[in-house]
Protein backbone atom coordinates (compact mmCIF):
# COMPACT_ATOMS: atom_id res chain seq x y z
CA UNK A 1 0.00 0.00 0.00
CA UNK A 2 1.38 3.38 -0.97
CA UNK A 3 0.92 5.92 1.79
CA UNK A 4 1.19 9.40 0.43
CA UNK A 5 -0.22 11.22 -2.56
CA UNK A 6 3.32 12.02 -3.67
CA UNK A 7 4.34 8.34 -3.57
CA UNK A 8 1.27 7.43 -5.58
CA UNK A 9 1.97 10.22 -8.09
CA UNK A 10 5.55 9.05 -8.54
CA UNK A 11 4.39 5.49 -9.11
CA UNK A 12 1.79 6.73 -11.61
CA UNK A 13 4.51 8.55 -13.53
CA UNK A 14 6.47 5.27 -13.66
CA UNK A 15 3.39 3.45 -14.97
CA UNK A 16 2.95 6.25 -17.53
CA UNK A 17 6.54 5.75 -18.73
CA UNK A 18 6.00 2.00 -19.02
CA UNK A 19 2.72 2.41 -20.90
CA UNK A 20 4.26 4.71 -23.48
CA UNK A 21 6.13 1.79 -24.99
CA UNK A 22 3.40 -0.82 -24.53
CA UNK A 23 3.16 -3.41 -27.28
CA UNK A 24 0.83 -5.86 -25.60
CA UNK A 25 -1.68 -5.71 -28.45
CA UNK A 26 -1.64 -5.02 -32.18
CA UNK A 27 -2.77 -1.42 -31.76
CA UNK A 28 0.82 -0.63 -30.90
CA UNK A 29 1.61 -1.01 -34.60
CA UNK A 30 -0.97 1.47 -35.90
CA UNK A 31 -0.98 4.16 -33.22
CA UNK A 32 1.02 7.37 -33.39
CA UNK A 33 1.48 7.34 -29.64
CA UNK A 34 -0.06 5.98 -26.47
CA UNK A 35 -2.68 8.25 -24.96
CA UNK A 36 -2.22 7.36 -21.31
CA UNK A 37 -4.46 9.96 -19.75
CA UNK A 38 -3.84 13.28 -18.07
CA UNK A 39 -4.77 15.31 -15.09
CA UNK A 40 -4.52 15.39 -11.32
CA UNK A 41 -2.75 12.29 -10.01
CA UNK A 42 -4.64 12.62 -6.70
CA UNK A 43 -8.08 13.30 -8.19
CA UNK A 44 -11.28 12.29 -6.42
CA UNK A 45 -12.98 12.23 -9.81
CA UNK A 46 -11.87 10.30 -12.89
CA UNK A 47 -13.52 10.38 -16.29
CA UNK A 48 -13.13 7.37 -18.55
CA UNK A 49 -14.03 7.39 -22.23
CA UNK A 50 -13.72 4.72 -24.91
CA UNK A 51 -10.50 5.18 -26.89
CA UNK A 52 -8.42 7.95 -28.41
CA UNK A 53 -9.57 9.50 -31.66
CA UNK A 54 -7.40 10.88 -34.44
CA UNK A 55 -6.59 14.17 -32.74
CA UNK A 56 -5.91 12.51 -29.41
CA UNK A 57 -3.61 10.06 -31.18
CA UNK A 58 -1.78 12.98 -32.76
CA UNK A 59 -1.46 15.06 -29.59
CA UNK A 60 -1.07 12.24 -27.07
CA UNK A 61 -3.79 13.75 -24.90
CA UNK A 62 -7.33 12.62 -24.16
CA UNK A 63 -10.48 14.56 -24.90
CA UNK A 64 -8.99 17.33 -26.96
CA UNK A 65 -11.05 19.18 -29.53
CA UNK A 66 -14.71 20.15 -29.27
CA UNK A 67 -15.79 17.27 -27.03
CA UNK A 68 -13.07 18.03 -24.55
CA UNK A 69 -13.84 21.76 -24.61
CA UNK A 70 -17.51 21.06 -23.93
CA UNK A 71 -16.66 18.77 -21.02
CA UNK A 72 -14.32 21.40 -19.56
CA UNK A 73 -16.93 24.17 -19.78
CA UNK A 74 -19.66 21.97 -18.30
CA UNK A 75 -17.37 21.03 -15.42
CA UNK A 76 -16.78 24.68 -14.68
CA UNK A 77 -20.53 25.29 -14.67
CA UNK A 78 -20.90 22.88 -11.75
CA UNK A 79 -17.90 24.22 -9.85
CA UNK A 80 -15.39 21.56 -10.90
CA UNK A 81 -12.12 22.16 -12.69
CA UNK A 82 -10.57 20.02 -15.39
CA UNK A 83 -7.25 20.54 -13.66
CA UNK A 84 -8.68 18.82 -10.61
CA UNK A 85 -9.77 15.61 -12.35
CA UNK A 86 -8.03 12.83 -14.23
CA UNK A 87 -9.26 11.87 -17.69
CA UNK A 88 -8.47 8.59 -19.40
CA UNK A 89 -9.85 6.02 -21.79
CA UNK A 90 -10.52 2.32 -21.50
CA UNK A 91 -8.10 1.78 -24.38
CA UNK A 92 -4.85 3.72 -24.56
CA UNK A 93 -4.22 3.46 -28.30
CA UNK A 94 -6.40 4.53 -31.21
CA UNK A 95 -8.13 1.75 -33.13
CA UNK A 96 -7.58 2.27 -36.87
CA UNK A 97 -10.30 4.36 -38.52
CA UNK A 98 -11.96 4.68 -35.10
CA UNK A 99 -13.40 1.19 -35.29
CA UNK A 100 -14.79 -0.34 -32.12
CA UNK A 101 -12.15 -1.88 -29.86
CA UNK A 102 -12.12 -5.66 -29.86
CA UNK A 103 -12.68 -7.71 -26.73
CA UNK A 104 -9.06 -8.87 -26.85
CA UNK A 105 -7.81 -5.29 -27.05
CA UNK A 106 -9.92 -4.09 -24.12
CA UNK A 107 -8.95 -7.01 -21.93
CA UNK A 108 -5.28 -6.65 -22.82
CA UNK A 109 -5.35 -2.94 -22.04
CA UNK A 110 -7.48 -3.12 -18.91
CA UNK A 111 -4.55 -3.48 -16.44
CA UNK A 112 -3.33 0.01 -17.34
CA UNK A 113 -6.66 1.53 -16.32
CA UNK A 114 -6.78 -0.51 -13.17
CA UNK A 115 -3.27 0.65 -12.28
CA UNK A 116 -4.45 4.24 -12.79
CA UNK A 117 -7.46 3.74 -10.52
CA UNK A 118 -5.38 2.00 -7.86
CA UNK A 119 -2.81 4.80 -7.77
CA UNK A 120 -5.07 7.83 -8.19
CA UNK A 121 -7.57 6.52 -5.64
CA UNK A 122 -10.69 8.24 -7.01
CA UNK A 123 -14.04 8.27 -5.22
CA UNK A 124 -16.02 8.50 -8.45
CA UNK A 125 -15.24 7.03 -11.87
CA UNK A 126 -17.54 8.73 -14.40
CA UNK A 127 -17.86 6.75 -17.61
CA UNK A 128 -18.45 8.72 -20.78
CA UNK A 129 -20.75 7.02 -23.27
CA UNK A 130 -22.04 3.54 -23.94
CA UNK A 131 -18.80 1.70 -24.52
CA UNK A 132 -16.97 2.69 -21.33
CA UNK A 133 -20.11 2.34 -19.26
CA UNK A 134 -20.87 -1.16 -20.45
CA UNK A 135 -17.28 -2.28 -20.12
CA UNK A 136 -16.68 -0.96 -16.60
CA UNK A 137 -20.11 -1.74 -15.19
CA UNK A 138 -20.21 -5.22 -16.64
CA UNK A 139 -23.81 -4.49 -17.62
CA UNK A 140 -24.97 -4.27 -21.25
CA UNK A 141 -27.79 -1.82 -20.48
CA UNK A 142 -27.60 1.26 -22.70
CA UNK A 143 -26.42 4.62 -21.45
CA UNK A 144 -29.86 6.22 -21.89
CA UNK A 145 -31.24 3.99 -19.14
CA UNK A 146 -28.36 4.10 -16.68
CA UNK A 147 -27.06 7.67 -17.01
CA UNK A 148 -26.97 9.83 -13.90
CA UNK A 149 -27.47 6.96 -11.44
CA UNK A 150 -24.43 5.96 -9.36
CA UNK A 151 -23.49 2.29 -9.16
CA UNK A 152 -21.10 0.60 -6.74
CA UNK A 153 -18.42 -1.16 -8.74
CA UNK A 154 -15.06 -2.71 -7.93
CA UNK A 155 -12.53 -1.80 -10.60
CA UNK A 156 -9.34 -3.73 -10.09
CA UNK A 157 -8.64 -3.45 -6.38
CA UNK A 158 -10.79 -0.38 -5.63
CA UNK A 159 -14.51 -0.06 -4.95
CA UNK A 160 -15.84 3.26 -6.25
CA UNK A 161 -18.97 5.01 -7.39
CA UNK A 162 -19.29 4.37 -11.10
CA UNK A 163 -21.31 7.21 -12.59
CA UNK A 164 -22.48 6.78 -16.20
CA UNK A 165 -22.75 9.89 -18.34
CA UNK A 166 -23.53 10.67 -21.95
CA UNK A 167 -20.43 11.15 -24.06
CA UNK A 168 -19.72 14.84 -24.76
CA UNK A 169 -19.59 14.04 -28.49
CA UNK A 170 -23.24 12.97 -28.27
CA UNK A 171 -24.03 16.19 -26.43
CA UNK A 172 -22.50 18.15 -29.29
CA UNK A 173 -24.94 16.51 -31.69
CA UNK A 174 -28.17 17.06 -29.73
CA UNK A 175 -29.23 19.90 -27.44
CA UNK A 176 -31.43 17.59 -25.38
CA UNK A 177 -28.50 15.28 -24.71
CA UNK A 178 -26.36 18.26 -23.72
CA UNK A 179 -29.02 19.33 -21.22
CA UNK A 180 -29.09 15.84 -19.68
CA UNK A 181 -25.31 15.68 -19.50
CA UNK A 182 -25.27 19.07 -17.79
CA UNK A 183 -27.94 17.89 -15.36
CA UNK A 184 -26.02 14.72 -14.51
CA UNK A 185 -22.72 16.54 -14.07
CA UNK A 186 -24.43 18.82 -11.55
CA UNK A 187 -24.94 15.78 -9.31
CA UNK A 188 -21.22 15.06 -9.10
CA UNK A 189 -20.24 17.43 -6.25
CA UNK A 190 -22.81 15.84 -3.92
CA UNK A 191 -21.71 12.34 -4.94
CA UNK A 192 -18.08 13.23 -4.22
CA UNK A 193 -19.15 14.53 -0.81
CA UNK A 194 -20.51 11.11 0.05
CA UNK A 195 -17.02 9.63 -0.06
CA UNK A 196 -16.21 6.09 -1.06
CA UNK A 197 -19.02 3.55 -1.03
CA UNK A 198 -18.66 0.69 1.39
CA UNK A 199 -17.17 -2.32 -0.35
CA UNK A 200 -20.03 -4.71 -0.87
CA UNK A 201 -20.41 -8.20 -2.14
CA UNK A 202 -20.62 -6.87 -5.65
CA UNK A 203 -22.04 -9.16 -8.29
CA UNK A 204 -19.48 -11.06 -10.33
CA UNK A 205 -20.22 -8.92 -13.37
CA UNK A 206 -19.31 -5.83 -11.38
CA UNK A 207 -15.82 -7.07 -10.61
CA UNK A 208 -14.04 -6.33 -13.78
CA UNK A 209 -10.65 -7.91 -13.21
CA UNK A 210 -7.33 -6.50 -12.17
CA UNK A 211 -5.46 -5.06 -14.29
CA UNK A 212 -6.99 7.59 -18.77
CA UNK A 213 -6.23 12.80 -20.70
CA UNK A 214 -5.95 16.49 -21.54
CA UNK A 215 -5.74 18.99 -18.70
CA UNK A 216 -4.23 22.25 -19.79
CA UNK A 217 -1.41 21.94 -17.30
CA UNK A 218 -0.44 18.46 -18.40
CA UNK A 219 2.87 17.87 -20.13
CA UNK A 220 2.77 17.09 -23.82
CA UNK A 221 2.02 13.42 -24.24
CA UNK A 222 -0.30 13.37 -21.25
CA UNK A 223 0.40 11.86 -17.90
CA UNK A 224 -0.19 12.77 -14.30
CA UNK A 225 0.30 16.23 -12.82
S1 LIG B 1 -4.13 -0.49 -26.60
FE1 LIG B 1 -3.35 -0.82 -24.51
S2 LIG B 1 -2.56 -2.91 -24.52
FE2 LIG B 1 -2.74 -2.30 -26.65
S3 LIG B 1 -0.68 -1.51 -27.19
FE3 LIG B 1 -1.99 0.25 -26.52
S4 LIG B 1 -1.52 0.50 -24.33
FE4 LIG B 1 -0.84 -1.56 -24.92
PDB file of C-alpha atoms and ligand atoms in Angstrom:
ATOM      1  CA  UNK A   1       0.000   0.000   0.000  1.00  0.00           C
ATOM      2  CA  UNK A   2       1.381   3.382  -0.970  1.00  0.00           C
ATOM      3  CA  UNK A   3       0.916   5.921   1.785  1.00  0.00           C
ATOM      4  CA  UNK A   4       1.194   9.398   0.429  1.00  0.00           C
ATOM      5  CA  UNK A   5      -0.222  11.217  -2.558  1.00  0.00           C
ATOM      6  CA  UNK A   6       3.323  12.016  -3.674  1.00  0.00           C
ATOM      7  CA  UNK A   7       4.336   8.345  -3.568  1.00  0.00           C
ATOM      8  CA  UNK A   8       1.267   7.433  -5.582  1.00  0.00           C
ATOM      9  CA  UNK A   9       1.967  10.217  -8.087  1.00  0.00           C
ATOM     10  CA  UNK A  10       5.554   9.050  -8.541  1.00  0.00           C
ATOM     11  CA  UNK A  11       4.394   5.486  -9.113  1.00  0.00           C
ATOM     12  CA  UNK A  12       1.794   6.729 -11.610  1.00  0.00           C
ATOM     13  CA  UNK A  13       4.512   8.554 -13.527  1.00  0.00           C
ATOM     14  CA  UNK A  14       6.468   5.271 -13.657  1.00  0.00           C
ATOM     15  CA  UNK A  15       3.392   3.449 -14.966  1.00  0.00           C
ATOM     16  CA  UNK A  16       2.954   6.254 -17.535  1.00  0.00           C
ATOM     17  CA  UNK A  17       6.535   5.753 -18.735  1.00  0.00           C
ATOM     18  CA  UNK A  18       5.998   2.001 -19.021  1.00  0.00           C
ATOM     19  CA  UNK A  19       2.716   2.406 -20.895  1.00  0.00           C
ATOM     20  CA  UNK A  20       4.257   4.711 -23.482  1.00  0.00           C
ATOM     21  CA  UNK A  21       6.131   1.787 -24.990  1.00  0.00           C
ATOM     22  CA  UNK A  22       3.402  -0.819 -24.525  1.00  0.00           C
ATOM     23  CA  UNK A  23       3.163  -3.405 -27.276  1.00  0.00           C
ATOM     24  CA  UNK A  24       0.832  -5.864 -25.598  1.00  0.00           C
ATOM     25  CA  UNK A  25      -1.679  -5.713 -28.452  1.00  0.00           C
ATOM     26  CA  UNK A  26      -1.641  -5.016 -32.181  1.00  0.00           C
ATOM     27  CA  UNK A  27      -2.775  -1.424 -31.759  1.00  0.00           C
ATOM     28  CA  UNK A  28       0.821  -0.626 -30.896  1.00  0.00           C
ATOM     29  CA  UNK A  29       1.611  -1.006 -34.604  1.00  0.00           C
ATOM     30  CA  UNK A  30      -0.972   1.468 -35.899  1.00  0.00           C
ATOM     31  CA  UNK A  31      -0.980   4.162 -33.219  1.00  0.00           C
ATOM     32  CA  UNK A  32       1.020   7.367 -33.390  1.00  0.00           C
ATOM     33  CA  UNK A  33       1.481   7.337 -29.640  1.00  0.00           C
ATOM     34  CA  UNK A  34      -0.059   5.979 -26.465  1.00  0.00           C
ATOM     35  CA  UNK A  35      -2.680   8.251 -24.962  1.00  0.00           C
ATOM     36  CA  UNK A  36      -2.217   7.365 -21.310  1.00  0.00           C
ATOM     37  CA  UNK A  37      -4.464   9.962 -19.749  1.00  0.00           C
ATOM     38  CA  UNK A  38      -3.838  13.280 -18.073  1.00  0.00           C
ATOM     39  CA  UNK A  39      -4.765  15.312 -15.091  1.00  0.00           C
ATOM     40  CA  UNK A  40      -4.515  15.387 -11.320  1.00  0.00           C
ATOM     41  CA  UNK A  41      -2.754  12.285 -10.006  1.00  0.00           C
ATOM     42  CA  UNK A  42      -4.641  12.621  -6.699  1.00  0.00           C
ATOM     43  CA  UNK A  43      -8.080  13.297  -8.188  1.00  0.00           C
ATOM     44  CA  UNK A  44     -11.279  12.294  -6.417  1.00  0.00           C
ATOM     45  CA  UNK A  45     -12.981  12.229  -9.812  1.00  0.00           C
ATOM     46  CA  UNK A  46     -11.870  10.300 -12.894  1.00  0.00           C
ATOM     47  CA  UNK A  47     -13.522  10.376 -16.292  1.00  0.00           C
ATOM     48  CA  UNK A  48     -13.126   7.369 -18.553  1.00  0.00           C
ATOM     49  CA  UNK A  49     -14.030   7.388 -22.233  1.00  0.00           C
ATOM     50  CA  UNK A  50     -13.717   4.723 -24.910  1.00  0.00           C
ATOM     51  CA  UNK A  51     -10.499   5.181 -26.885  1.00  0.00           C
ATOM     52  CA  UNK A  52      -8.416   7.952 -28.414  1.00  0.00           C
ATOM     53  CA  UNK A  53      -9.566   9.496 -31.656  1.00  0.00           C
ATOM     54  CA  UNK A  54      -7.403  10.875 -34.441  1.00  0.00           C
ATOM     55  CA  UNK A  55      -6.594  14.170 -32.738  1.00  0.00           C
ATOM     56  CA  UNK A  56      -5.913  12.508 -29.407  1.00  0.00           C
ATOM     57  CA  UNK A  57      -3.609  10.056 -31.178  1.00  0.00           C
ATOM     58  CA  UNK A  58      -1.783  12.981 -32.764  1.00  0.00           C
ATOM     59  CA  UNK A  59      -1.459  15.064 -29.586  1.00  0.00           C
ATOM     60  CA  UNK A  60      -1.067  12.244 -27.070  1.00  0.00           C
ATOM     61  CA  UNK A  61      -3.792  13.749 -24.900  1.00  0.00           C
ATOM     62  CA  UNK A  62      -7.330  12.624 -24.157  1.00  0.00           C
ATOM     63  CA  UNK A  63     -10.478  14.562 -24.896  1.00  0.00           C
ATOM     64  CA  UNK A  64      -8.990  17.333 -26.962  1.00  0.00           C
ATOM     65  CA  UNK A  65     -11.050  19.185 -29.530  1.00  0.00           C
ATOM     66  CA  UNK A  66     -14.713  20.146 -29.270  1.00  0.00           C
ATOM     67  CA  UNK A  67     -15.786  17.273 -27.031  1.00  0.00           C
ATOM     68  CA  UNK A  68     -13.066  18.034 -24.546  1.00  0.00           C
ATOM     69  CA  UNK A  69     -13.839  21.757 -24.611  1.00  0.00           C
ATOM     70  CA  UNK A  70     -17.512  21.065 -23.926  1.00  0.00           C
ATOM     71  CA  UNK A  71     -16.657  18.773 -21.025  1.00  0.00           C
ATOM     72  CA  UNK A  72     -14.323  21.400 -19.565  1.00  0.00           C
ATOM     73  CA  UNK A  73     -16.931  24.172 -19.777  1.00  0.00           C
ATOM     74  CA  UNK A  74     -19.657  21.970 -18.300  1.00  0.00           C
ATOM     75  CA  UNK A  75     -17.371  21.029 -15.417  1.00  0.00           C
ATOM     76  CA  UNK A  76     -16.781  24.682 -14.675  1.00  0.00           C
ATOM     77  CA  UNK A  77     -20.533  25.291 -14.667  1.00  0.00           C
ATOM     78  CA  UNK A  78     -20.896  22.885 -11.746  1.00  0.00           C
ATOM     79  CA  UNK A  79     -17.901  24.219  -9.851  1.00  0.00           C
ATOM     80  CA  UNK A  80     -15.393  21.561 -10.899  1.00  0.00           C
ATOM     81  CA  UNK A  81     -12.115  22.162 -12.689  1.00  0.00           C
ATOM     82  CA  UNK A  82     -10.567  20.020 -15.394  1.00  0.00           C
ATOM     83  CA  UNK A  83      -7.245  20.540 -13.656  1.00  0.00           C
ATOM     84  CA  UNK A  84      -8.681  18.816 -10.607  1.00  0.00           C
ATOM     85  CA  UNK A  85      -9.767  15.612 -12.346  1.00  0.00           C
ATOM     86  CA  UNK A  86      -8.028  12.833 -14.225  1.00  0.00           C
ATOM     87  CA  UNK A  87      -9.258  11.867 -17.694  1.00  0.00           C
ATOM     88  CA  UNK A  88      -8.470   8.590 -19.398  1.00  0.00           C
ATOM     89  CA  UNK A  89      -9.854   6.019 -21.789  1.00  0.00           C
ATOM     90  CA  UNK A  90     -10.519   2.320 -21.496  1.00  0.00           C
ATOM     91  CA  UNK A  91      -8.102   1.784 -24.378  1.00  0.00           C
ATOM     92  CA  UNK A  92      -4.848   3.720 -24.562  1.00  0.00           C
ATOM     93  CA  UNK A  93      -4.219   3.465 -28.300  1.00  0.00           C
ATOM     94  CA  UNK A  94      -6.401   4.530 -31.206  1.00  0.00           C
ATOM     95  CA  UNK A  95      -8.130   1.753 -33.132  1.00  0.00           C
ATOM     96  CA  UNK A  96      -7.581   2.270 -36.871  1.00  0.00           C
ATOM     97  CA  UNK A  97     -10.303   4.359 -38.519  1.00  0.00           C
ATOM     98  CA  UNK A  98     -11.962   4.680 -35.104  1.00  0.00           C
ATOM     99  CA  UNK A  99     -13.398   1.190 -35.290  1.00  0.00           C
ATOM    100  CA  UNK A 100     -14.788  -0.343 -32.116  1.00  0.00           C
ATOM    101  CA  UNK A 101     -12.147  -1.881 -29.859  1.00  0.00           C
ATOM    102  CA  UNK A 102     -12.116  -5.660 -29.861  1.00  0.00           C
ATOM    103  CA  UNK A 103     -12.678  -7.709 -26.731  1.00  0.00           C
ATOM    104  CA  UNK A 104      -9.064  -8.870 -26.852  1.00  0.00           C
ATOM    105  CA  UNK A 105      -7.805  -5.288 -27.047  1.00  0.00           C
ATOM    106  CA  UNK A 106      -9.924  -4.092 -24.124  1.00  0.00           C
ATOM    107  CA  UNK A 107      -8.953  -7.015 -21.930  1.00  0.00           C
ATOM    108  CA  UNK A 108      -5.285  -6.653 -22.818  1.00  0.00           C
ATOM    109  CA  UNK A 109      -5.347  -2.936 -22.040  1.00  0.00           C
ATOM    110  CA  UNK A 110      -7.482  -3.123 -18.906  1.00  0.00           C
ATOM    111  CA  UNK A 111      -4.548  -3.483 -16.438  1.00  0.00           C
ATOM    112  CA  UNK A 112      -3.326   0.011 -17.344  1.00  0.00           C
ATOM    113  CA  UNK A 113      -6.662   1.527 -16.322  1.00  0.00           C
ATOM    114  CA  UNK A 114      -6.776  -0.511 -13.167  1.00  0.00           C
ATOM    115  CA  UNK A 115      -3.274   0.654 -12.280  1.00  0.00           C
ATOM    116  CA  UNK A 116      -4.450   4.239 -12.785  1.00  0.00           C
ATOM    117  CA  UNK A 117      -7.461   3.740 -10.522  1.00  0.00           C
ATOM    118  CA  UNK A 118      -5.383   1.999  -7.861  1.00  0.00           C
ATOM    119  CA  UNK A 119      -2.812   4.795  -7.767  1.00  0.00           C
ATOM    120  CA  UNK A 120      -5.068   7.827  -8.191  1.00  0.00           C
ATOM    121  CA  UNK A 121      -7.575   6.517  -5.645  1.00  0.00           C
ATOM    122  CA  UNK A 122     -10.691   8.239  -7.009  1.00  0.00           C
ATOM    123  CA  UNK A 123     -14.038   8.270  -5.217  1.00  0.00           C
ATOM    124  CA  UNK A 124     -16.023   8.504  -8.454  1.00  0.00           C
ATOM    125  CA  UNK A 125     -15.241   7.027 -11.871  1.00  0.00           C
ATOM    126  CA  UNK A 126     -17.537   8.731 -14.396  1.00  0.00           C
ATOM    127  CA  UNK A 127     -17.857   6.745 -17.606  1.00  0.00           C
ATOM    128  CA  UNK A 128     -18.455   8.718 -20.783  1.00  0.00           C
ATOM    129  CA  UNK A 129     -20.746   7.017 -23.266  1.00  0.00           C
ATOM    130  CA  UNK A 130     -22.039   3.541 -23.939  1.00  0.00           C
ATOM    131  CA  UNK A 131     -18.796   1.699 -24.523  1.00  0.00           C
ATOM    132  CA  UNK A 132     -16.965   2.688 -21.333  1.00  0.00           C
ATOM    133  CA  UNK A 133     -20.110   2.343 -19.255  1.00  0.00           C
ATOM    134  CA  UNK A 134     -20.871  -1.162 -20.448  1.00  0.00           C
ATOM    135  CA  UNK A 135     -17.282  -2.279 -20.116  1.00  0.00           C
ATOM    136  CA  UNK A 136     -16.677  -0.964 -16.601  1.00  0.00           C
ATOM    137  CA  UNK A 137     -20.107  -1.740 -15.187  1.00  0.00           C
ATOM    138  CA  UNK A 138     -20.209  -5.215 -16.643  1.00  0.00           C
ATOM    139  CA  UNK A 139     -23.813  -4.492 -17.620  1.00  0.00           C
ATOM    140  CA  UNK A 140     -24.973  -4.272 -21.254  1.00  0.00           C
ATOM    141  CA  UNK A 141     -27.793  -1.817 -20.476  1.00  0.00           C
ATOM    142  CA  UNK A 142     -27.605   1.257 -22.703  1.00  0.00           C
ATOM    143  CA  UNK A 143     -26.422   4.624 -21.451  1.00  0.00           C
ATOM    144  CA  UNK A 144     -29.860   6.221 -21.885  1.00  0.00           C
ATOM    145  CA  UNK A 145     -31.241   3.986 -19.144  1.00  0.00           C
ATOM    146  CA  UNK A 146     -28.358   4.102 -16.677  1.00  0.00           C
ATOM    147  CA  UNK A 147     -27.061   7.668 -17.006  1.00  0.00           C
ATOM    148  CA  UNK A 148     -26.965   9.828 -13.902  1.00  0.00           C
ATOM    149  CA  UNK A 149     -27.466   6.960 -11.438  1.00  0.00           C
ATOM    150  CA  UNK A 150     -24.430   5.959  -9.364  1.00  0.00           C
ATOM    151  CA  UNK A 151     -23.486   2.285  -9.161  1.00  0.00           C
ATOM    152  CA  UNK A 152     -21.098   0.603  -6.742  1.00  0.00           C
ATOM    153  CA  UNK A 153     -18.423  -1.164  -8.738  1.00  0.00           C
ATOM    154  CA  UNK A 154     -15.060  -2.711  -7.928  1.00  0.00           C
ATOM    155  CA  UNK A 155     -12.531  -1.805 -10.603  1.00  0.00           C
ATOM    156  CA  UNK A 156      -9.340  -3.725 -10.091  1.00  0.00           C
ATOM    157  CA  UNK A 157      -8.644  -3.446  -6.375  1.00  0.00           C
ATOM    158  CA  UNK A 158     -10.788  -0.381  -5.635  1.00  0.00           C
ATOM    159  CA  UNK A 159     -14.507  -0.057  -4.949  1.00  0.00           C
ATOM    160  CA  UNK A 160     -15.836   3.262  -6.251  1.00  0.00           C
ATOM    161  CA  UNK A 161     -18.966   5.007  -7.391  1.00  0.00           C
ATOM    162  CA  UNK A 162     -19.287   4.370 -11.099  1.00  0.00           C
ATOM    163  CA  UNK A 163     -21.313   7.214 -12.587  1.00  0.00           C
ATOM    164  CA  UNK A 164     -22.480   6.782 -16.197  1.00  0.00           C
ATOM    165  CA  UNK A 165     -22.746   9.886 -18.340  1.00  0.00           C
ATOM    166  CA  UNK A 166     -23.527  10.666 -21.949  1.00  0.00           C
ATOM    167  CA  UNK A 167     -20.427  11.149 -24.056  1.00  0.00           C
ATOM    168  CA  UNK A 168     -19.716  14.841 -24.756  1.00  0.00           C
ATOM    169  CA  UNK A 169     -19.592  14.043 -28.490  1.00  0.00           C
ATOM    170  CA  UNK A 170     -23.243  12.966 -28.266  1.00  0.00           C
ATOM    171  CA  UNK A 171     -24.027  16.186 -26.426  1.00  0.00           C
ATOM    172  CA  UNK A 172     -22.500  18.150 -29.292  1.00  0.00           C
ATOM    173  CA  UNK A 173     -24.938  16.510 -31.693  1.00  0.00           C
ATOM    174  CA  UNK A 174     -28.166  17.063 -29.730  1.00  0.00           C
ATOM    175  CA  UNK A 175     -29.226  19.898 -27.442  1.00  0.00           C
ATOM    176  CA  UNK A 176     -31.435  17.591 -25.383  1.00  0.00           C
ATOM    177  CA  UNK A 177     -28.502  15.275 -24.708  1.00  0.00           C
ATOM    178  CA  UNK A 178     -26.356  18.256 -23.725  1.00  0.00           C
ATOM    179  CA  UNK A 179     -29.020  19.331 -21.216  1.00  0.00           C
ATOM    180  CA  UNK A 180     -29.093  15.842 -19.681  1.00  0.00           C
ATOM    181  CA  UNK A 181     -25.306  15.680 -19.502  1.00  0.00           C
ATOM    182  CA  UNK A 182     -25.271  19.071 -17.795  1.00  0.00           C
ATOM    183  CA  UNK A 183     -27.942  17.888 -15.362  1.00  0.00           C
ATOM    184  CA  UNK A 184     -26.020  14.716 -14.510  1.00  0.00           C
ATOM    185  CA  UNK A 185     -22.721  16.545 -14.072  1.00  0.00           C
ATOM    186  CA  UNK A 186     -24.433  18.822 -11.554  1.00  0.00           C
ATOM    187  CA  UNK A 187     -24.936  15.776  -9.311  1.00  0.00           C
ATOM    188  CA  UNK A 188     -21.215  15.063  -9.102  1.00  0.00           C
ATOM    189  CA  UNK A 189     -20.243  17.432  -6.247  1.00  0.00           C
ATOM    190  CA  UNK A 190     -22.812  15.838  -3.924  1.00  0.00           C
ATOM    191  CA  UNK A 191     -21.707  12.338  -4.940  1.00  0.00           C
ATOM    192  CA  UNK A 192     -18.083  13.227  -4.224  1.00  0.00           C
ATOM    193  CA  UNK A 193     -19.145  14.530  -0.813  1.00  0.00           C
ATOM    194  CA  UNK A 194     -20.511  11.109   0.050  1.00  0.00           C
ATOM    195  CA  UNK A 195     -17.021   9.628  -0.058  1.00  0.00           C
ATOM    196  CA  UNK A 196     -16.210   6.088  -1.056  1.00  0.00           C
ATOM    197  CA  UNK A 197     -19.018   3.550  -1.028  1.00  0.00           C
ATOM    198  CA  UNK A 198     -18.662   0.693   1.395  1.00  0.00           C
ATOM    199  CA  UNK A 199     -17.170  -2.322  -0.354  1.00  0.00           C
ATOM    200  CA  UNK A 200     -20.029  -4.708  -0.873  1.00  0.00           C
ATOM    201  CA  UNK A 201     -20.408  -8.202  -2.141  1.00  0.00           C
ATOM    202  CA  UNK A 202     -20.617  -6.870  -5.647  1.00  0.00           C
ATOM    203  CA  UNK A 203     -22.041  -9.165  -8.288  1.00  0.00           C
ATOM    204  CA  UNK A 204     -19.476 -11.057 -10.327  1.00  0.00           C
ATOM    205  CA  UNK A 205     -20.218  -8.922 -13.366  1.00  0.00           C
ATOM    206  CA  UNK A 206     -19.305  -5.830 -11.378  1.00  0.00           C
ATOM    207  CA  UNK A 207     -15.816  -7.073 -10.605  1.00  0.00           C
ATOM    208  CA  UNK A 208     -14.037  -6.329 -13.784  1.00  0.00           C
ATOM    209  CA  UNK A 209     -10.654  -7.910 -13.206  1.00  0.00           C
ATOM    210  CA  UNK A 210      -7.332  -6.503 -12.173  1.00  0.00           C
ATOM    211  CA  UNK A 211      -5.461  -5.058 -14.287  1.00  0.00           C
ATOM    212  CA  UNK A 212      -6.987   7.593 -18.772  1.00  0.00           C
ATOM    213  CA  UNK A 213      -6.233  12.804 -20.701  1.00  0.00           C
ATOM    214  CA  UNK A 214      -5.954  16.492 -21.535  1.00  0.00           C
ATOM    215  CA  UNK A 215      -5.736  18.986 -18.695  1.00  0.00           C
ATOM    216  CA  UNK A 216      -4.235  22.246 -19.789  1.00  0.00           C
ATOM    217  CA  UNK A 217      -1.408  21.942 -17.302  1.00  0.00           C
ATOM    218  CA  UNK A 218      -0.436  18.459 -18.403  1.00  0.00           C
ATOM    219  CA  UNK A 219       2.868  17.866 -20.126  1.00  0.00           C
ATOM    220  CA  UNK A 220       2.766  17.087 -23.816  1.00  0.00           C
ATOM    221  CA  UNK A 221       2.022  13.417 -24.236  1.00  0.00           C
ATOM    222  CA  UNK A 222      -0.303  13.373 -21.255  1.00  0.00           C
ATOM    223  CA  UNK A 223       0.397  11.863 -17.896  1.00  0.00           C
ATOM    224  CA  UNK A 224      -0.189  12.765 -14.302  1.00  0.00           C
ATOM    225  CA  UNK A 225       0.297  16.230 -12.823  1.00  0.00           C
TER     226      UNK A 225
HETATM  227  S1  LIG B   1      -4.133  -0.490 -26.598  1.00  0.00           S
HETATM  228 FE1  LIG B   1      -3.354  -0.823 -24.506  1.00  0.00          FE
HETATM  229  S2  LIG B   1      -2.557  -2.906 -24.520  1.00  0.00           S
HETATM  230 FE2  LIG B   1      -2.742  -2.304 -26.654  1.00  0.00          FE
HETATM  231  S3  LIG B   1      -0.685  -1.506 -27.192  1.00  0.00           S
HETATM  232 FE3  LIG B   1      -1.988   0.249 -26.523  1.00  0.00          FE
HETATM  233  S4  LIG B   1      -1.516   0.503 -24.331  1.00  0.00           S
HETATM  234 FE4  LIG B   1      -0.835  -1.564 -24.918  1.00  0.00          FE
END
